């Protein structure tokens, strides 16, 4: 019964979200004003087949990550998010766990920054949402590589260049962020698992963690080696949403420069030709991407 109720809820709420409200083109003939299944699947980062099976009640026990991703894609309110979890037969994440809810105001901000690469992560640096230009710039990120901390210490094949000094500062800031998150969200099992994995498999992380290092993210300039446009040097700023600990990473180019021209070209090319990994079948816990960067 839970799976049937969940599927009906997703189907009903999909109909009420217009493509424009989700930041998608609204052209072409549509039988209904809401999102198509393919569009919902793309926004949530899961396969169209899985969305179909969920809506038809043929897929039971969706994971917490899948429910959270669908809620973000459907732009639900906090009350609706709670209902969606209950419909899936799950207990909504409560106090003591890392928040993953993205307020409509943050969605609207991303919708308006179409010419700027933007990504939203939670307090543990798990990637929650990106706009198409960010995906085109950095490539697709799946599984554990959706977590920036995991990428920074255990990942590979990043497009971002790092000087030794910049890498050290970034790693110190990431470790400090995870320590703060652990203090604020002591009941979050995924966060505990992430920290344990990093301490076990990265000597660098373990040394920084045990040393009690402190650090914070500062505005910086990063050079991204893009396979189609060549190197693009951009300013990177990290903003924090008060009350939720969401991290918004924004990349901008100085107007009138070659970097600005390359970023504009990237906006024309779009993310589709740049996919380097296979399409994810479902959302999995973990990480951001890149060889060693956020």
mmCIF file of C-alpha atoms in Angstrom:
data_model
loop_
_atom_site.group_PDB
_atom_site.id
_atom_site.type_symbol
_atom_site.label_atom_id
_atom_site.label_comp_id
_atom_site.label_asym_id
_atom_site.label_seq_id
_atom_site.Cartn_x
_atom_site.Cartn_y
_atom_site.Cartn_z
ATOM 1 C CA UNK A 1 0.000 0.000 0.000
ATOM 2 C CA UNK A 2 2.859 2.367 0.796
ATOM 3 C CA UNK A 3 4.379 1.938 -2.661
ATOM 4 C CA UNK A 4 1.007 2.530 -4.363
ATOM 5 C CA UNK A 5 0.333 5.666 -2.325
ATOM 6 C CA UNK A 6 3.856 6.913 -2.995
ATOM 7 C CA UNK A 7 3.520 6.370 -6.740
ATOM 8 C CA UNK A 8 0.161 8.126 -6.901
ATOM 9 C CA UNK A 9 1.563 11.046 -4.938
ATOM 10 C CA UNK A 10 4.565 11.408 -7.243
ATOM 11 C CA UNK A 11 2.327 11.196 -10.318
ATOM 12 C CA UNK A 12 -0.117 13.782 -8.972
ATOM 13 C CA UNK A 13 2.598 16.218 -7.920
ATOM 14 C CA UNK A 14 4.466 15.770 -11.204
ATOM 15 C CA UNK A 15 1.402 17.092 -13.017
ATOM 16 C CA UNK A 16 1.368 20.314 -11.029
ATOM 17 C CA UNK A 17 5.029 21.301 -11.697
ATOM 18 C CA UNK A 18 5.374 23.191 -14.967
ATOM 19 C CA UNK A 19 8.630 22.889 -16.936
ATOM 20 C CA UNK A 20 9.192 26.626 -16.525
ATOM 21 C CA UNK A 21 8.861 26.316 -12.740
ATOM 22 C CA UNK A 22 11.514 23.586 -12.812
ATOM 23 C CA UNK A 23 13.855 25.677 -14.966
ATOM 24 C CA UNK A 24 13.236 23.636 -18.133
ATOM 25 C CA UNK A 25 12.140 24.680 -21.656
ATOM 26 C CA UNK A 26 8.361 24.574 -22.003
ATOM 27 C CA UNK A 27 8.067 24.400 -25.778
ATOM 28 C CA UNK A 28 6.528 21.580 -27.839
ATOM 29 C CA UNK A 29 3.196 19.817 -27.627
ATOM 30 C CA UNK A 30 2.283 18.493 -24.184
ATOM 31 C CA UNK A 31 -0.671 16.335 -23.235
ATOM 32 C CA UNK A 32 -0.451 17.690 -19.683
ATOM 33 C CA UNK A 33 0.985 20.933 -18.317
ATOM 34 C CA UNK A 34 3.273 19.260 -15.788
ATOM 35 C CA UNK A 35 6.631 17.526 -16.021
ATOM 36 C CA UNK A 36 7.129 14.517 -18.254
ATOM 37 C CA UNK A 37 8.548 11.392 -16.638
ATOM 38 C CA UNK A 38 11.825 11.901 -18.496
ATOM 39 C CA UNK A 39 12.091 15.415 -17.106
ATOM 40 C CA UNK A 40 11.399 14.312 -13.541
ATOM 41 C CA UNK A 41 13.933 11.509 -13.903
ATOM 42 C CA UNK A 42 16.559 13.928 -15.174
ATOM 43 C CA UNK A 43 15.928 16.430 -12.381
ATOM 44 C CA UNK A 44 16.022 13.718 -9.710
ATOM 45 C CA UNK A 45 19.015 11.863 -11.170
ATOM 46 C CA UNK A 46 17.271 8.505 -11.519
ATOM 47 C CA UNK A 47 16.247 6.446 -14.549
ATOM 48 C CA UNK A 48 12.975 6.959 -16.400
ATOM 49 C CA UNK A 49 12.187 3.260 -15.983
ATOM 50 C CA UNK A 50 12.512 3.568 -12.205
ATOM 51 C CA UNK A 51 10.215 6.615 -12.132
ATOM 52 C CA UNK A 52 7.680 4.647 -14.208
ATOM 53 C CA UNK A 53 7.815 1.652 -11.867
ATOM 54 C CA UNK A 54 7.481 3.888 -8.807
ATOM 55 C CA UNK A 55 4.444 5.671 -10.222
ATOM 56 C CA UNK A 56 2.813 2.383 -11.182
ATOM 57 C CA UNK A 57 3.479 0.853 -7.757
ATOM 58 C CA UNK A 58 5.760 -1.822 -9.228
ATOM 59 C CA UNK A 59 8.855 -0.633 -7.363
ATOM 60 C CA UNK A 60 8.714 -0.958 -3.596
ATOM 61 C CA UNK A 61 10.855 0.495 -0.840
ATOM 62 C CA UNK A 62 12.452 3.542 -2.496
ATOM 63 C CA UNK A 63 15.519 4.641 -0.585
ATOM 64 C CA UNK A 64 15.682 7.789 1.505
ATOM 65 C CA UNK A 65 18.024 9.305 -1.106
ATOM 66 C CA UNK A 66 15.542 8.639 -3.914
ATOM 67 C CA UNK A 67 12.630 10.124 -1.963
ATOM 68 C CA UNK A 68 14.722 13.178 -1.106
ATOM 69 C CA UNK A 69 15.782 13.629 -4.733
ATOM 70 C CA UNK A 70 12.205 13.325 -6.019
ATOM 71 C CA UNK A 71 11.032 15.820 -3.410
ATOM 72 C CA UNK A 72 13.625 18.332 -4.561
ATOM 73 C CA UNK A 73 12.710 17.824 -8.202
ATOM 74 C CA UNK A 74 9.013 18.256 -7.396
ATOM 75 C CA UNK A 75 9.787 21.348 -5.300
ATOM 76 C CA UNK A 76 7.720 20.199 -2.368
ATOM 77 C CA UNK A 77 7.084 22.201 0.789
ATOM 78 C CA UNK A 78 8.420 20.945 4.146
ATOM 79 C CA UNK A 79 4.990 19.489 4.991
ATOM 80 C CA UNK A 80 4.722 17.775 1.602
ATOM 81 C CA UNK A 81 8.238 16.408 1.991
ATOM 82 C CA UNK A 82 7.195 14.795 5.262
ATOM 83 C CA UNK A 83 4.132 13.291 3.580
ATOM 84 C CA UNK A 84 6.272 11.940 0.725
ATOM 85 C CA UNK A 85 8.507 10.088 3.185
ATOM 86 C CA UNK A 86 5.517 8.626 5.013
ATOM 87 C CA UNK A 87 3.977 7.555 1.679
ATOM 88 C CA UNK A 88 7.206 5.706 0.919
ATOM 89 C CA UNK A 89 7.018 3.928 4.274
ATOM 90 C CA UNK A 90 9.959 5.876 5.678
ATOM 91 C CA UNK A 91 10.469 8.096 8.679
ATOM 92 C CA UNK A 92 11.367 11.634 7.553
ATOM 93 C CA UNK A 93 14.901 12.634 8.544
ATOM 94 C CA UNK A 94 14.602 14.619 11.725
ATOM 95 C CA UNK A 95 16.728 16.655 14.036
ATOM 96 C CA UNK A 96 20.301 15.519 14.252
ATOM 97 C CA UNK A 97 20.572 14.629 10.547
ATOM 98 C CA UNK A 98 22.090 16.716 7.760
ATOM 99 C CA UNK A 99 19.319 18.762 6.064
ATOM 100 C CA UNK A 100 18.793 18.088 2.365
ATOM 101 C CA UNK A 101 15.708 20.231 1.776
ATOM 102 C CA UNK A 102 16.140 23.025 -0.768
ATOM 103 C CA UNK A 103 13.787 25.948 -0.290
ATOM 104 C CA UNK A 104 11.853 27.317 -3.298
ATOM 105 C CA UNK A 105 13.831 30.556 -3.030
ATOM 106 C CA UNK A 106 17.078 28.670 -3.691
ATOM 107 C CA UNK A 107 15.469 26.904 -6.642
ATOM 108 C CA UNK A 108 14.401 30.276 -8.050
ATOM 109 C CA UNK A 109 17.906 31.655 -7.663
ATOM 110 C CA UNK A 110 19.339 28.770 -9.681
ATOM 111 C CA UNK A 111 16.657 29.222 -12.331
ATOM 112 C CA UNK A 112 17.803 32.806 -12.841
ATOM 113 C CA UNK A 113 21.528 32.034 -12.988
ATOM 114 C CA UNK A 114 21.364 30.201 -16.305
ATOM 115 C CA UNK A 115 24.612 31.763 -17.531
ATOM 116 C CA UNK A 116 26.507 30.909 -14.345
ATOM 117 C CA UNK A 117 27.675 27.465 -13.182
ATOM 118 C CA UNK A 118 26.003 26.820 -9.809
ATOM 119 C CA UNK A 119 25.875 23.774 -7.521
ATOM 120 C CA UNK A 120 24.145 23.210 -4.173
ATOM 121 C CA UNK A 121 25.550 20.806 -1.573
ATOM 122 C CA UNK A 122 24.544 19.907 1.963
ATOM 123 C CA UNK A 123 26.577 20.397 5.136
ATOM 124 C CA UNK A 124 28.505 17.170 4.447
ATOM 125 C CA UNK A 125 29.355 18.349 0.908
ATOM 126 C CA UNK A 126 27.019 15.886 -0.791
ATOM 127 C CA UNK A 127 25.913 17.360 -4.108
ATOM 128 C CA UNK A 128 22.149 17.955 -4.122
ATOM 129 C CA UNK A 129 21.478 20.077 -7.176
ATOM 130 C CA UNK A 130 23.327 21.579 -10.140
ATOM 131 C CA UNK A 131 22.301 23.694 -13.080
ATOM 132 C CA UNK A 132 23.110 22.546 -16.650
ATOM 133 C CA UNK A 133 26.093 24.884 -17.041
ATOM 134 C CA UNK A 134 27.767 23.490 -13.922
ATOM 135 C CA UNK A 135 27.291 19.962 -15.257
ATOM 136 C CA UNK A 136 28.698 21.030 -18.620
ATOM 137 C CA UNK A 137 31.697 22.587 -16.865
ATOM 138 C CA UNK A 138 32.510 19.813 -14.402
ATOM 139 C CA UNK A 139 30.960 16.727 -16.002
ATOM 140 C CA UNK A 140 28.447 14.259 -14.602
ATOM 141 C CA UNK A 141 28.974 13.055 -11.045
ATOM 142 C CA UNK A 142 27.508 9.825 -9.717
ATOM 143 C CA UNK A 143 27.600 7.658 -6.620
ATOM 144 C CA UNK A 144 30.281 8.447 -4.090
ATOM 145 C CA UNK A 145 31.787 11.095 -6.343
ATOM 146 C CA UNK A 146 28.747 13.235 -5.600
ATOM 147 C CA UNK A 147 30.383 13.988 -2.267
ATOM 148 C CA UNK A 148 33.032 16.701 -2.374
ATOM 149 C CA UNK A 149 34.863 15.439 0.712
ATOM 150 C CA UNK A 150 35.131 11.918 -0.740
ATOM 151 C CA UNK A 151 36.351 13.362 -4.037
ATOM 152 C CA UNK A 152 38.896 15.589 -2.356
ATOM 153 C CA UNK A 153 40.650 12.690 -0.626
ATOM 154 C CA UNK A 154 39.741 9.516 -2.535
ATOM 155 C CA UNK A 155 38.506 10.638 -5.961
ATOM 156 C CA UNK A 156 40.293 10.923 -9.296
ATOM 157 C CA UNK A 157 40.030 12.473 -12.766
ATOM 158 C CA UNK A 158 39.106 15.984 -11.708
ATOM 159 C CA UNK A 159 39.152 18.844 -14.194
ATOM 160 C CA UNK A 160 40.273 21.450 -11.638
ATOM 161 C CA UNK A 161 43.936 22.356 -11.300
ATOM 162 C CA UNK A 162 45.329 22.778 -7.790
ATOM 163 C CA UNK A 163 48.559 24.251 -6.527
ATOM 164 C CA UNK A 164 49.935 22.486 -3.440
ATOM 165 C CA UNK A 165 48.957 25.500 -1.316
ATOM 166 C CA UNK A 166 45.418 25.612 -2.717
ATOM 167 C CA UNK A 167 44.965 21.878 -2.186
ATOM 168 C CA UNK A 168 46.122 22.101 1.409
ATOM 169 C CA UNK A 169 43.752 24.983 2.141
ATOM 170 C CA UNK A 170 40.837 23.176 0.478
ATOM 171 C CA UNK A 171 41.478 19.928 2.339
ATOM 172 C CA UNK A 172 41.754 21.719 5.685
ATOM 173 C CA UNK A 173 38.462 23.519 5.057
ATOM 174 C CA UNK A 174 36.710 20.270 4.094
ATOM 175 C CA UNK A 175 37.894 18.470 7.227
ATOM 176 C CA UNK A 176 36.784 21.401 9.367
ATOM 177 C CA UNK A 177 33.375 21.371 7.641
ATOM 178 C CA UNK A 178 32.878 17.671 8.368
ATOM 179 C CA UNK A 179 33.884 18.120 11.994
ATOM 180 C CA UNK A 180 31.348 20.940 12.352
ATOM 181 C CA UNK A 181 28.674 18.865 10.613
ATOM 182 C CA UNK A 182 29.335 15.918 12.922
ATOM 183 C CA UNK A 183 28.828 18.167 15.944
ATOM 184 C CA UNK A 184 25.615 19.703 14.585
ATOM 185 C CA UNK A 185 24.102 16.481 13.232
ATOM 186 C CA UNK A 186 25.153 13.678 15.611
ATOM 187 C CA UNK A 187 22.362 11.308 14.491
ATOM 188 C CA UNK A 188 23.362 11.273 10.819
ATOM 189 C CA UNK A 189 24.527 7.730 10.015
ATOM 190 C CA UNK A 190 25.668 8.544 6.458
ATOM 191 C CA UNK A 191 27.905 11.306 7.779
ATOM 192 C CA UNK A 192 29.457 8.962 10.335
ATOM 193 C CA UNK A 193 30.035 6.365 7.624
ATOM 194 C CA UNK A 194 31.664 8.939 5.349
ATOM 195 C CA UNK A 195 34.050 10.124 8.067
ATOM 196 C CA UNK A 196 34.958 6.541 8.989
ATOM 197 C CA UNK A 197 35.660 5.663 5.353
ATOM 198 C CA UNK A 198 37.841 8.729 4.854
ATOM 199 C CA UNK A 199 39.808 8.109 8.065
ATOM 200 C CA UNK A 200 40.332 4.474 7.072
ATOM 201 C CA UNK A 201 41.342 4.992 3.442
ATOM 202 C CA UNK A 202 43.062 8.386 3.367
ATOM 203 C CA UNK A 203 46.120 8.979 5.508
ATOM 204 C CA UNK A 204 45.951 12.655 4.595
ATOM 205 C CA UNK A 205 42.397 12.950 5.904
ATOM 206 C CA UNK A 206 43.198 10.955 9.049
ATOM 207 C CA UNK A 207 46.172 13.181 9.870
ATOM 208 C CA UNK A 208 44.164 16.370 9.371
ATOM 209 C CA UNK A 209 41.232 14.992 11.358
ATOM 210 C CA UNK A 210 43.377 13.860 14.262
ATOM 211 C CA UNK A 211 45.262 17.167 14.319
ATOM 212 C CA UNK A 212 42.023 19.094 14.880
ATOM 213 C CA UNK A 213 42.768 21.324 11.897
ATOM 214 C CA UNK A 214 40.559 24.356 11.376
ATOM 215 C CA UNK A 215 39.851 26.159 8.130
ATOM 216 C CA UNK A 216 37.180 27.877 6.061
ATOM 217 C CA UNK A 217 36.402 28.320 2.403
ATOM 218 C CA UNK A 218 37.539 31.553 0.807
ATOM 219 C CA UNK A 219 36.898 33.114 -2.580
ATOM 220 C CA UNK A 220 39.400 31.693 -5.052
ATOM 221 C CA UNK A 221 40.298 31.455 -8.715
ATOM 222 C CA UNK A 222 40.222 28.026 -10.295
ATOM 223 C CA UNK A 223 41.340 26.787 -13.687
ATOM 224 C CA UNK A 224 39.194 24.031 -15.145
ATOM 225 C CA UNK A 225 40.747 21.940 -17.935
ATOM 226 C CA UNK A 226 37.699 21.361 -20.095
ATOM 227 C CA UNK A 227 37.937 18.676 -22.838
ATOM 228 C CA UNK A 228 36.089 20.767 -25.436
ATOM 229 C CA UNK A 229 36.733 24.432 -24.735
ATOM 230 C CA UNK A 230 40.198 24.201 -23.217
ATOM 231 C CA UNK A 231 41.220 25.747 -19.886
ATOM 232 C CA UNK A 232 38.745 28.164 -18.265
ATOM 233 C CA UNK A 233 39.831 30.286 -15.293
ATOM 234 C CA UNK A 234 36.908 31.335 -13.096
ATOM 235 C CA UNK A 235 36.279 32.971 -9.749
ATOM 236 C CA UNK A 236 34.724 30.557 -7.249
ATOM 237 C CA UNK A 237 32.619 31.703 -4.311
ATOM 238 C CA UNK A 238 30.919 29.527 -1.681
ATOM 239 C CA UNK A 239 27.761 30.884 -0.041
ATOM 240 C CA UNK A 240 25.949 29.334 2.934
ATOM 241 C CA UNK A 241 22.156 29.349 3.324
ATOM 242 C CA UNK A 242 21.305 30.393 6.865
ATOM 243 C CA UNK A 243 19.304 27.838 8.825
ATOM 244 C CA UNK A 244 20.030 24.866 6.569
ATOM 245 C CA UNK A 245 23.828 24.798 6.130
ATOM 246 C CA UNK A 246 23.376 24.417 2.377
ATOM 247 C CA UNK A 247 26.511 25.353 0.422
ATOM 248 C CA UNK A 248 26.047 27.183 -2.885
ATOM 249 C CA UNK A 249 29.112 27.135 -5.116
ATOM 250 C CA UNK A 250 29.123 29.779 -7.867
ATOM 251 C CA UNK A 251 31.641 30.132 -10.710
ATOM 252 C CA UNK A 252 31.903 33.426 -12.594
ATOM 253 C CA UNK A 253 34.140 34.796 -15.341
ATOM 254 C CA UNK A 254 35.518 38.306 -15.633
ATOM 255 C CA UNK A 255 33.505 40.065 -18.385
ATOM 256 C CA UNK A 256 35.211 40.618 -21.707
ATOM 257 C CA UNK A 257 37.843 37.931 -21.210
ATOM 258 C CA UNK A 258 38.581 34.790 -23.180
ATOM 259 C CA UNK A 259 37.389 32.827 -20.167
ATOM 260 C CA UNK A 260 33.995 34.544 -20.395
ATOM 261 C CA UNK A 261 33.801 33.658 -24.084
ATOM 262 C CA UNK A 262 34.635 30.020 -23.378
ATOM 263 C CA UNK A 263 32.039 29.869 -20.620
ATOM 264 C CA UNK A 264 29.453 31.306 -23.016
ATOM 265 C CA UNK A 265 30.423 28.684 -25.608
ATOM 266 C CA UNK A 266 29.999 26.001 -22.972
ATOM 267 C CA UNK A 267 26.478 27.257 -22.368
ATOM 268 C CA UNK A 268 25.724 26.685 -26.049
ATOM 269 C CA UNK A 269 27.296 23.221 -26.105
ATOM 270 C CA UNK A 270 25.392 22.133 -23.002
ATOM 271 C CA UNK A 271 26.072 19.136 -20.754
ATOM 272 C CA UNK A 272 24.824 16.328 -23.032
ATOM 273 C CA UNK A 273 27.981 15.896 -25.167
ATOM 274 C CA UNK A 274 30.160 16.010 -22.079
ATOM 275 C CA UNK A 275 28.848 12.979 -20.182
ATOM 276 C CA UNK A 276 31.828 10.790 -19.310
ATOM 277 C CA UNK A 277 30.212 8.201 -17.066
ATOM 278 C CA UNK A 278 27.232 5.911 -17.530
ATOM 279 C CA UNK A 279 23.820 7.179 -16.552
ATOM 280 C CA UNK A 280 22.961 6.449 -12.925
ATOM 281 C CA UNK A 281 20.016 4.153 -12.375
ATOM 282 C CA UNK A 282 19.297 5.547 -8.959
ATOM 283 C CA UNK A 283 20.568 8.069 -6.478
ATOM 284 C CA UNK A 284 23.226 6.681 -4.181
ATOM 285 C CA UNK A 285 24.670 8.174 -1.040
ATOM 286 C CA UNK A 286 28.003 9.768 -1.124
ATOM 287 C CA UNK A 287 29.726 12.407 -3.035
ATOM 288 C CA UNK A 288 30.371 15.294 -5.446
ATOM 289 C CA UNK A 289 33.074 14.623 -8.180
ATOM 290 C CA UNK A 290 36.322 15.572 -9.599
ATOM 291 C CA UNK A 291 39.856 14.399 -8.965
ATOM 292 C CA UNK A 292 40.432 16.364 -5.826
ATOM 293 C CA UNK A 293 38.200 19.388 -5.701
ATOM 294 C CA UNK A 294 34.834 20.625 -4.613
#
